[in-house]
GROMACS .gro file of C-alpha atoms in nm:
model
  122
    1UNK     CA    1   1.207   0.306   1.337
    2UNK     CA    2   1.166  -0.079   1.239
    3UNK     CA    3   1.265  -0.163   0.908
    4UNK     CA    4   1.181  -0.475   0.659
    5UNK     CA    5   1.272  -0.626   0.364
    6UNK     CA    6   1.104  -0.605   0.077
    7UNK     CA    7   1.189  -0.876  -0.208
    8UNK     CA    8   1.567  -0.801  -0.261
    9UNK     CA    9   1.577  -0.467  -0.079
   10UNK     CA   10   1.682  -0.500   0.267
   11UNK     CA   11   1.652  -0.206   0.571
   12UNK     CA   12   1.322  -0.050   0.367
   13UNK     CA   13   1.121   0.203   0.588
   14UNK     CA   14   0.802   0.371   0.470
   15UNK     CA   15   0.691   0.708   0.387
   16UNK     CA   16   0.321   0.851   0.439
   17UNK     CA   17   0.167   1.140   0.285
   18UNK     CA   18  -0.132   1.228   0.091
   19UNK     CA   19  -0.257   1.242  -0.268
   20UNK     CA   20  -0.301   1.616  -0.398
   21UNK     CA   21  -0.603   1.489  -0.556
   22UNK     CA   22  -0.780   1.439  -0.196
   23UNK     CA   23  -0.551   1.497   0.114
   24UNK     CA   24  -0.777   1.175   0.245
   25UNK     CA   25  -0.611   0.979   0.029
   26UNK     CA   26  -0.336   0.783   0.216
   27UNK     CA   27   0.001   0.746  -0.021
   28UNK     CA   28   0.253   0.506   0.073
   29UNK     CA   29   0.563   0.438  -0.082
   30UNK     CA   30   0.852   0.155   0.020
   31UNK     CA   31   1.233   0.297   0.013
   32UNK     CA   32   1.586   0.270   0.164
   33UNK     CA   33   1.907   0.450   0.208
   34UNK     CA   34   2.101   0.250  -0.034
   35UNK     CA   35   1.807   0.227  -0.297
   36UNK     CA   36   1.604   0.528  -0.229
   37UNK     CA   37   1.260   0.509  -0.392
   38UNK     CA   38   1.165   0.156  -0.435
   39UNK     CA   39   0.796   0.067  -0.475
   40UNK     CA   40   0.458   0.300  -0.460
   41UNK     CA   41   0.202   0.075  -0.261
   42UNK     CA   42  -0.095   0.278  -0.311
   43UNK     CA   43  -0.294   0.405  -0.605
   44UNK     CA   44  -0.557   0.703  -0.611
   45UNK     CA   45  -0.866   0.574  -0.702
   46UNK     CA   46  -1.152   0.826  -0.766
   47UNK     CA   47  -1.397   0.520  -0.658
   48UNK     CA   48  -1.243   0.464  -0.350
   49UNK     CA   49  -1.360   0.670  -0.046
   50UNK     CA   50  -1.109   0.752   0.177
   51UNK     CA   51  -1.090   0.824   0.530
   52UNK     CA   52  -0.814   0.815   0.840
   53UNK     CA   53  -0.782   0.410   0.803
   54UNK     CA   54  -0.887   0.351   0.418
   55UNK     CA   55  -0.658   0.358   0.108
   56UNK     CA   56  -0.611   0.199  -0.206
   57UNK     CA   57  -0.346  -0.082  -0.239
   58UNK     CA   58  -0.212  -0.091  -0.566
   59UNK     CA   59  -0.144  -0.459  -0.616
   60UNK     CA   60  -0.068  -0.550  -0.979
   61UNK     CA   61   0.197  -0.524  -1.232
   62UNK     CA   62   0.539  -0.459  -1.054
   63UNK     CA   63   0.317  -0.447  -0.700
   64UNK     CA   64   0.168  -0.808  -0.777
   65UNK     CA   65   0.107  -0.933  -0.403
   66UNK     CA   66   0.142  -0.620  -0.247
   67UNK     CA   67  -0.181  -0.633  -0.044
   68UNK     CA   68  -0.042  -0.981   0.118
   69UNK     CA   69   0.305  -0.821   0.200
   70UNK     CA   70   0.129  -0.517   0.374
   71UNK     CA   71  -0.101  -0.814   0.561
   72UNK     CA   72   0.215  -1.011   0.656
   73UNK     CA   73   0.352  -0.687   0.824
   74UNK     CA   74   0.053  -0.608   0.992
   75UNK     CA   75  -0.019  -0.294   0.824
   76UNK     CA   76  -0.345  -0.405   0.674
   77UNK     CA   77  -0.594  -0.541   0.893
   78UNK     CA   78  -0.823  -0.633   0.613
   79UNK     CA   79  -0.983  -0.583   0.248
   80UNK     CA   80  -1.313  -0.414   0.240
   81UNK     CA   81  -1.337  -0.444  -0.143
   82UNK     CA   82  -1.112  -0.601  -0.436
   83UNK     CA   83  -1.148  -0.496  -0.774
   84UNK     CA   84  -0.983  -0.560  -1.115
   85UNK     CA   85  -0.738  -0.282  -1.176
   86UNK     CA   86  -0.861  -0.329  -1.563
   87UNK     CA   87  -1.115  -0.494  -1.764
   88UNK     CA   88  -0.861  -0.739  -1.907
   89UNK     CA   89  -0.734  -0.864  -1.570
   90UNK     CA   90  -1.113  -0.925  -1.469
   91UNK     CA   91  -1.001  -1.354  -1.468
   92UNK     CA   92  -0.752  -1.281  -1.246
   93UNK     CA   93  -0.941  -1.237  -0.934
   94UNK     CA   94  -0.934  -1.576  -0.841
   95UNK     CA   95  -0.618  -1.651  -0.884
   96UNK     CA   96  -0.281  -1.661  -0.667
   97UNK     CA   97  -0.238  -1.346  -0.866
   98UNK     CA   98  -0.453  -1.113  -0.863
   99UNK     CA   99  -0.403  -0.795  -1.049
  100UNK     CA  100  -0.601  -0.541  -0.833
  101UNK     CA  101  -0.714  -0.271  -0.674
  102UNK     CA  102  -0.765  -0.333  -0.331
  103UNK     CA  103  -0.981  -0.089  -0.072
  104UNK     CA  104  -0.799  -0.174   0.316
  105UNK     CA  105  -0.809  -0.107   0.674
  106UNK     CA  106  -0.489   0.024   0.732
  107UNK     CA  107  -0.327  -0.044   1.112
  108UNK     CA  108  -0.196   0.315   1.110
  109UNK     CA  109  -0.020   0.204   1.445
  110UNK     CA  110   0.175  -0.080   1.260
  111UNK     CA  111   0.201   0.143   0.980
  112UNK     CA  112   0.419   0.391   1.176
  113UNK     CA  113   0.633   0.154   1.324
  114UNK     CA  114   0.796   0.089   1.001
  115UNK     CA  115   0.741   0.494   0.866
  116UNK     CA  116   1.050   0.723   0.824
  117UNK     CA  117   0.886   1.041   0.730
  118UNK     CA  118   0.485   1.083   0.842
  119UNK     CA  119   0.277   1.380   0.646
  120UNK     CA  120  -0.043   1.223   0.624
  121UNK     CA  121  -0.280   1.458   0.814
  122UNK     CA  122  -0.634   1.432   0.797
   0.00000   0.00000   0.00000
């Protein structure tokens, strides 16, 4: 398993599973052995149409720039749809720090390279 650095956390890896509300909804989190759970990359969004390679990335608040980070790791192939996480941040869409929920195509082959535990089964 390959590891990565996320913010100031070294030797990180992913855990990949499903949301209880919809088993097609991929849940991705970041952890490492030293600090334990660090961040949840995804969010369950009732308006997202989930499939094996599509999930919703939490790209706001403490997860600002998560979509960019996962794209650099080649875990995200493309953004299908980007929407403000709430109506109060709609003006951030065209800034360098959009506060969004991003429906993305996931490169599961790349994701698996960095994943310690994979319980996502569609």
